[in-house]
Amino acid sequence: MGNQKSIGRLILRYSIIELLYTVFTLILFAFLLNFLVIKNIIYPASYLSEQLPIVEKNFKNKDWNVEDIPYFYDYRLVDGNKIIQTIDSKYDSYIKEAKKDGSAMNSVLFANRKFVYLKNGDKELTVSFRFSPIFTSKKLYQFIPNFEETYWLIFLVTWIIGFLLLVRRTSIIINRELAKVSQTNSYIKQMRLDYPRENSKYKEVNELLFSLDSMSEELKKSLELQWSMQDKEKELIQSVTHDIRTPITLIKGNLELLEEESKNHDNELIEDIQNGVERLEAYVSKLSNLSKEINSVGKKEFISKDVIDYWNNNLVSICQTNNRNLKVLNKDTNYKLLIDKEGIERALENIIMNSIENSQKSSDIFISYVSDELGYKIEVVDQGEGFDEERLQYYTDKYFTSKSNDGTEHGLGLYIVNDIVKENNGNLILGNAYKEGKIQGAKVALHFMIT
């Protein structure tokens, strides 16, 4: 802990390095410029001004001609009616000023240009040059006439490259430390709470990692407690379902004997008992499904023909076992939406079991698999008595009982269904199917939304 650094200190350190790098680059290019002058690769800025007396002296010679003007001067020669000019016409006003005052100077940020007027008899010569270093080689000068601008451009490019390298180095260090935070956060999201703990030599990052580690420890304790409670609940449900099945088996055996003995008598009482036993078996099946639901995490898959066939085949089997007809009205079999295949199967099983419990034998149960602009909807409609619309909002409450007389209850199944649908970014929609203003059955829709 004592050797930990601050990110602010890191940034300050690299800021100082950048400042030193800037100073070093300036000194380096100054020495380089001096080296080029010493090696006679370039003329210094003062050289062109120093050559003016020579140009003036040569201009007064009788055998002088325009070729005697050095290559680094622009000029305007007036010889009688003959005018030869290499100075850009935009400088004509300075030429006139030089003719009037002997010399003129334009004012710019870099490399001011001077104009000098010379006269020899009827010949008038105005020469122009910039106060800037130039190449001693005529060919190089013609290729790069603005040496100073080029030189500073090279300096700027060199400085930028170094600056970017230093910034990249700083960002690599910071990103490397932040990657530890990102990785830790990823472990926590994936519930991999026994992840390898990371440390950082930077105080701020280390404090953040410590906070995440503390949070993961608390989360782990909470989950362990929750898992322990779920295990106990699962064991309790399994124990209850096992204990209930034994007396149900005995009752069914005795019912078969009673049925044999009372063949010639009214069997209405025996049928009522059989219906009650079937209802008990349905609840035992629900408890078994609830046991599967606890501690289960489904693998998410895209909705496809195989997935829908997987659901449908299971639902057809349940309906056939309970003397109901499952009819598929629509079947959109390809949709790019990830869902928990096993979880949705359990949800549909609960809905179908509710429909079976609240409808007559040999009746139809309709199911539709439909895609729309919002997502994907699975809708189940039965031919039972439907929902009590005044109490519709309570059907997904845990342990809500819709019929107090015979113990029938939607609540546990629809409570589970509602949780599964929410986990898959969907909504559970309950309602009734109508025909000519009368309830024809319950309608349950699972609407999964596109994220």
XYZ file of C-alpha atoms in Angstrom:
451
model
C 0.000 0.000 0.000
C 2.879 2.348 0.777
C 4.210 2.094 -2.818
C 0.894 2.984 -4.445
C 0.840 5.878 -6.860
C -1.867 8.288 -7.888
C -3.284 8.501 -11.409
C -3.022 12.273 -11.052
C 0.680 11.840 -10.333
C 1.003 9.629 -13.421
C -0.625 12.290 -15.609
C 1.585 15.003 -14.057
C 4.655 12.882 -14.706
C 3.853 12.425 -18.374
C 2.940 16.116 -18.690
C 6.430 17.016 -17.434
C 7.959 14.464 -19.810
C 5.980 16.045 -22.662
C 7.237 19.505 -21.683
C 10.834 18.267 -21.562
C 10.322 16.512 -24.881
C 9.101 19.795 -26.421
C 12.166 21.663 -25.140
C 14.457 18.883 -26.333
C 12.872 18.899 -29.801
C 13.272 22.677 -30.088
C 16.945 22.485 -29.075
C 17.552 19.547 -31.406
C 16.112 21.374 -34.424
C 18.020 24.552 -33.523
C 21.283 22.588 -33.475
C 20.276 20.835 -36.683
C 19.697 24.207 -38.375
C 23.076 25.435 -37.176
C 24.702 22.222 -38.420
C 23.166 22.715 -41.893
C 24.554 26.272 -41.986
C 28.026 25.115 -40.905
C 28.020 22.376 -43.516
C 27.020 24.959 -46.159
C 23.819 23.101 -46.951
C 21.737 26.188 -46.307
C 22.332 29.907 -46.211
C 21.239 31.747 -43.040
C 18.450 34.332 -43.254
C 20.956 37.212 -43.192
C 22.902 35.906 -46.195
C 20.513 37.297 -48.816
C 20.680 40.790 -47.320
C 24.478 40.609 -47.183
C 24.658 39.829 -50.915
C 22.846 43.031 -51.958
C 26.008 45.208 -52.255
C 27.488 42.618 -54.621
C 24.311 42.635 -56.728
C 24.347 46.467 -56.825
C 28.045 46.536 -57.788
C 27.574 43.996 -60.588
C 24.466 45.826 -61.839
C 26.580 48.926 -62.556
C 29.007 46.981 -64.756
C 28.612 47.571 -68.504
C 28.659 43.880 -69.326
C 25.991 43.009 -66.717
C 23.002 40.927 -67.792
C 19.994 39.483 -66.073
C 21.616 36.048 -65.684
C 24.005 37.598 -63.164
C 21.199 37.959 -60.623
C 21.578 35.160 -58.024
C 18.888 32.427 -58.091
C 17.579 33.325 -54.637
C 16.414 36.794 -55.726
C 13.173 37.612 -57.507
C 13.451 40.716 -59.665
C 11.809 43.256 -61.974
C 14.043 44.712 -64.706
C 12.971 47.721 -66.780
C 15.304 48.316 -69.742
C 13.761 50.988 -71.952
C 10.489 49.529 -73.149
C 11.535 46.038 -72.172
C 10.296 44.604 -68.819
C 11.426 41.295 -67.363
C 9.735 40.326 -64.080
C 9.806 37.243 -61.778
C 8.255 39.030 -58.798
C 4.588 38.123 -58.358
C 2.290 40.883 -59.581
C 0.560 40.940 -56.180
C 3.657 42.794 -54.906
C 3.375 45.645 -57.455
C 2.473 48.145 -54.736
C 5.700 47.314 -52.865
C 7.694 47.711 -56.081
C 6.284 51.235 -56.488
C 7.060 52.009 -52.846
C 10.630 50.744 -53.272
C 11.067 52.883 -56.386
C 9.899 55.910 -54.411
C 11.779 55.288 -51.122
C 14.643 53.048 -52.252
C 13.301 50.002 -50.381
C 10.087 48.514 -49.014
C 9.088 45.697 -46.629
C 5.909 43.665 -46.319
C 4.827 42.545 -42.842
C 3.854 38.878 -42.424
C 4.124 36.390 -39.581
C 7.021 34.448 -41.057
C 9.795 35.416 -43.486
C 9.177 39.096 -44.271
C 9.940 40.035 -47.846
C 12.150 43.037 -48.715
C 12.172 44.995 -51.960
C 15.239 47.065 -52.997
C 15.295 49.489 -55.946
C 18.492 49.943 -58.030
C 19.073 52.245 -61.043
C 21.826 52.306 -63.634
C 21.260 54.758 -66.448
C 18.023 53.915 -68.166
C 17.929 50.500 -66.464
C 15.803 50.033 -63.363
C 16.137 46.878 -61.226
C 13.994 45.934 -58.250
C 15.116 42.820 -56.370
C 13.045 40.970 -53.788
C 13.997 38.351 -51.206
C 12.663 36.830 -48.018
C 14.400 36.934 -44.656
C 14.548 33.176 -44.425
C 17.173 30.415 -44.637
C 17.432 28.873 -48.094
C 19.267 25.938 -49.671
C 22.692 26.654 -51.127
C 21.809 24.313 -53.975
C 19.819 25.975 -56.752
C 18.024 22.710 -57.559
C 17.007 22.178 -53.919
C 15.928 25.810 -53.697
C 13.725 25.419 -56.758
C 12.260 22.207 -55.271
C 11.728 23.672 -51.754
C 11.757 27.479 -52.020
C 10.212 27.974 -48.561
C 12.806 26.184 -46.447
C 11.744 27.765 -43.146
C 8.095 26.733 -43.467
C 9.121 23.222 -44.490
C 11.579 23.025 -41.609
C 8.945 24.062 -39.059
C 6.453 21.649 -40.595
C 8.960 18.795 -40.116
C 9.501 20.000 -36.553
C 5.731 20.029 -35.913
C 5.241 16.541 -37.377
C 8.147 15.207 -35.283
C 6.730 16.828 -32.157
C 3.221 15.462 -32.823
C 4.556 11.927 -33.354
C 6.416 12.080 -30.058
C 3.383 13.611 -28.327
C 1.099 10.855 -29.616
C 3.563 8.171 -28.531
C 3.647 9.620 -25.028
C -0.160 9.885 -24.926
C -0.447 6.304 -26.174
C 1.980 5.142 -23.511
C -0.058 6.920 -20.820
C -3.351 5.538 -22.140
C -1.913 1.996 -22.266
C -0.949 2.245 -18.590
C -4.372 3.624 -17.590
C -6.285 1.163 -19.789
C -4.272 -1.737 -18.388
C -5.323 -0.744 -14.876
C -8.940 -0.083 -15.873
C -9.032 -3.498 -17.589
C -8.631 -5.015 -14.114
C -11.781 -3.184 -13.025
C -13.611 -4.240 -16.188
C -12.581 -7.874 -15.754
C -13.658 -7.879 -12.108
C -16.993 -6.325 -13.076
C -17.412 -9.010 -15.771
C -16.783 -11.779 -13.231
C -19.436 -10.319 -10.926
C -21.967 -10.023 -13.779
C -21.374 -13.687 -14.643
C -21.740 -14.619 -10.957
C -18.200 -16.032 -10.940
C -17.597 -14.730 -7.443
C -14.480 -16.821 -6.741
C -12.547 -14.895 -9.365
C -8.823 -14.148 -8.861
C -8.454 -10.888 -6.944
C -6.490 -8.127 -8.656
C -4.345 -5.366 -7.193
C -3.257 -2.098 -8.746
C -0.246 0.073 -8.015
C -2.465 3.108 -8.522
C -4.437 4.202 -5.481
C -7.716 5.179 -7.179
C -7.950 1.929 -9.175
C -7.005 -0.159 -6.172
C -9.747 1.465 -4.087
C -12.279 0.710 -6.827
C -11.105 -2.913 -7.030
C -11.348 -3.202 -3.262
C -14.933 -1.869 -3.384
C -15.872 -4.387 -6.082
C -14.245 -7.214 -4.122
C -16.163 -6.215 -0.993
C -19.397 -6.055 -2.974
C -18.763 -9.489 -4.507
C -18.093 -10.964 -1.042
C -21.373 -9.574 0.257
C -23.167 -10.795 -2.865
C -21.642 -14.241 -2.434
C -22.833 -14.443 1.179
C -26.305 -13.311 0.155
C -26.477 -15.821 -2.711
C -25.220 -18.655 -0.534
C -27.982 -17.873 1.955
C -30.537 -17.688 -0.856
C -29.315 -20.924 -2.421
C -29.449 -22.626 0.971
C -33.058 -21.525 1.415
C -33.908 -22.647 -2.109
C -32.344 -26.049 -1.488
C -34.431 -26.430 1.640
C -37.565 -25.343 -0.241
C -36.769 -27.783 -3.029
C -36.216 -30.624 -0.590
C -39.482 -29.753 1.177
C -41.447 -29.767 -2.093
C -39.883 -33.073 -3.150
C -40.708 -34.578 0.243
C -44.309 -33.345 0.099
C -44.873 -34.630 -3.456
C -43.423 -38.020 -2.478
C -45.603 -38.240 0.626
C -48.750 -37.226 -1.321
C -48.202 -39.775 -4.108
C -48.314 -42.712 -1.687
C -51.885 -42.088 -0.352
C -53.041 -41.183 -3.866
C -51.831 -44.582 -5.101
C -53.725 -46.297 -2.271
C -56.901 -44.297 -2.990
C -56.715 -45.152 -6.703
C -56.282 -48.846 -5.870
C -59.289 -48.847 -3.538
C -61.329 -46.915 -6.083
C -60.693 -49.633 -8.664
C -61.974 -52.233 -6.168
C -65.058 -50.125 -5.390
C -65.698 -49.693 -9.089
C -65.626 -53.472 -9.611
C -67.996 -54.079 -6.692
C -70.488 -51.377 -7.694
C -70.847 -52.059 -11.398
C -74.594 -52.435 -11.081
C -75.042 -49.356 -8.909
C -74.876 -45.580 -9.367
C -71.212 -44.636 -9.884
C -71.674 -40.853 -9.553
C -69.982 -40.741 -6.144
C -67.048 -42.816 -7.409
C -66.647 -40.483 -10.430
C -66.504 -37.494 -8.096
C -63.786 -39.186 -6.087
C -61.878 -40.021 -9.298
C -62.091 -36.383 -10.398
C -60.729 -35.319 -7.042
C -57.846 -37.796 -7.328
C -57.047 -36.547 -10.856
C -57.016 -32.990 -9.542
C -54.649 -34.023 -6.743
C -52.351 -35.665 -9.293
C -52.360 -32.436 -11.316
C -51.267 -30.480 -8.239
C -48.534 -33.011 -7.509
C -47.343 -32.518 -11.093
C -47.308 -28.745 -10.488
C -45.267 -29.203 -7.344
C -42.788 -31.322 -9.297
C -42.505 -28.572 -11.906
C -41.963 -26.026 -9.151
C -39.171 -28.201 -7.787
C -37.541 -28.156 -11.218
C -37.997 -24.386 -11.402
C -36.011 -23.683 -8.236
C -32.263 -23.193 -8.838
C -32.680 -23.692 -12.579
C -31.023 -21.469 -15.184
C -32.124 -21.977 -18.772
C -29.891 -21.780 -21.813
C -31.069 -19.055 -24.172
C -31.731 -19.892 -27.814
C -33.213 -18.140 -30.813
C -36.888 -18.895 -31.533
C -36.918 -21.426 -34.366
C -38.984 -24.302 -35.780
C -37.080 -26.805 -33.612
C -37.730 -24.805 -30.452
C -41.463 -24.400 -31.199
C -41.794 -28.104 -32.108
C -40.054 -28.941 -28.832
C -42.647 -26.917 -26.896
C -45.602 -28.061 -28.964
C -44.851 -31.788 -28.807
C -44.684 -31.611 -25.022
C -47.949 -29.663 -24.792
C -49.730 -32.069 -27.180
C -48.635 -34.970 -24.982
C -49.998 -33.264 -21.834
C -53.316 -32.494 -23.545
C -53.720 -36.011 -24.904
C -53.009 -37.516 -21.480
C -55.747 -35.328 -20.009
C -58.246 -35.876 -22.847
C -57.931 -32.392 -24.369
C -57.270 -31.328 -27.958
C -54.426 -28.894 -28.635
C -54.908 -26.934 -31.849
C -52.214 -24.684 -33.348
C -53.720 -21.620 -35.054
C -50.508 -19.799 -36.085
C -46.896 -20.898 -36.141
C -44.214 -18.284 -36.971
C -41.141 -20.466 -36.704
C -38.228 -18.103 -37.286
C -37.548 -15.043 -35.145
C -34.248 -13.488 -34.016
C -35.128 -13.308 -30.326
C -33.186 -15.073 -27.590
C -35.330 -16.833 -24.985
C -34.897 -19.419 -22.225
C -36.155 -22.523 -24.013
C -36.569 -24.687 -20.907
C -38.023 -21.865 -18.841
C -40.687 -21.044 -21.455
C -41.519 -24.753 -21.666
C -42.275 -24.798 -17.920
C -44.347 -21.628 -18.284
C -46.427 -23.149 -21.105
C -46.875 -26.374 -19.106
C -48.315 -24.371 -16.211
C -50.672 -22.464 -18.520
C -51.873 -25.657 -20.238
C -52.408 -27.383 -16.866
C -54.519 -24.410 -15.731
C -56.536 -24.679 -18.944
C -57.029 -28.399 -18.436
C -58.169 -27.923 -14.846
C -60.721 -25.304 -15.851
C -62.181 -26.869 -18.979
C -64.236 -29.920 -19.854
C -62.863 -33.198 -21.184
C -62.637 -33.447 -24.990
C -62.666 -29.623 -25.252
C -60.196 -27.704 -27.397
C -57.216 -25.610 -26.316
C -55.895 -23.208 -28.957
C -52.314 -21.958 -29.174
C -50.721 -19.364 -31.471
C -47.065 -18.514 -32.088
C -47.041 -15.079 -33.726
C -44.355 -12.436 -34.418
C -45.268 -8.745 -34.518
C -43.534 -5.361 -34.717
C -42.874 -5.345 -30.946
C -41.547 -8.878 -30.583
C -42.965 -12.398 -30.331
C -46.247 -13.540 -28.764
C -47.438 -16.981 -27.633
C -51.175 -17.037 -26.891
C -53.195 -19.853 -25.295
C -57.034 -19.855 -25.333
C -59.154 -22.577 -23.704
C -62.913 -23.329 -23.615
C -63.266 -23.134 -19.875
C -65.065 -20.757 -17.577
C -62.448 -18.007 -17.970
C -61.017 -15.596 -15.430
C -62.967 -13.615 -12.886
C -62.340 -10.178 -14.402
C -62.904 -8.341 -11.124
C -59.991 -10.259 -9.622
C -57.867 -10.454 -12.782
C -55.006 -8.387 -11.355
C -54.500 -10.858 -8.500
C -54.049 -14.070 -10.507
C -50.253 -13.723 -10.665
C -49.948 -13.181 -6.902
C -48.236 -15.969 -5.028
C -50.713 -18.503 -3.593
C -53.752 -16.625 -4.911
C -56.745 -18.997 -4.971
C -59.476 -18.357 -7.511
C -61.992 -20.913 -6.208
C -62.288 -21.292 -2.467
C -64.820 -24.119 -2.528
C -62.849 -26.896 -4.189
C -59.296 -25.683 -3.702
C -58.639 -24.863 -7.363
C -55.950 -22.198 -7.697
C -54.381 -20.379 -10.586
C -52.004 -18.392 -8.427
C -48.977 -20.650 -7.941
C -48.752 -21.628 -11.613
C -49.283 -18.122 -12.977
C -46.940 -16.673 -10.369
C -44.180 -18.935 -11.747
C -45.166 -18.126 -15.338
C -45.021 -14.389 -14.634
C -41.486 -14.665 -13.195
C -40.241 -16.703 -16.168
C -41.749 -14.268 -18.692
C -40.213 -11.250 -16.930
C -36.782 -12.934 -16.912
C -37.119 -13.216 -20.709
C -37.997 -9.510 -21.145
C -41.658 -10.196 -21.653
C -45.121 -9.461 -20.302
C -47.795 -11.901 -19.118
C -51.222 -10.771 -20.350
C -54.355 -12.367 -18.850
C -57.875 -11.996 -20.235
C -60.915 -13.803 -21.578
C -62.077 -14.876 -25.016
C -65.563 -13.669 -25.954
C -68.232 -14.714 -28.386
C -71.459 -12.726 -28.740
C -70.634 -10.910 -25.506
C -70.208 -14.106 -23.471
C -66.990 -15.514 -22.014
C -65.906 -18.548 -24.035
C -62.692 -19.299 -22.119
C -59.506 -17.929 -20.598
C -56.870 -16.232 -22.757
C -53.216 -16.081 -21.665
C -50.536 -14.374 -23.751
C -46.734 -14.346 -23.341
C -45.408 -11.282 -25.182
C -41.606 -11.129 -25.483
C -40.176 -7.732 -26.434
C -37.232 -6.858 -28.662
C -34.474 -5.159 -26.641
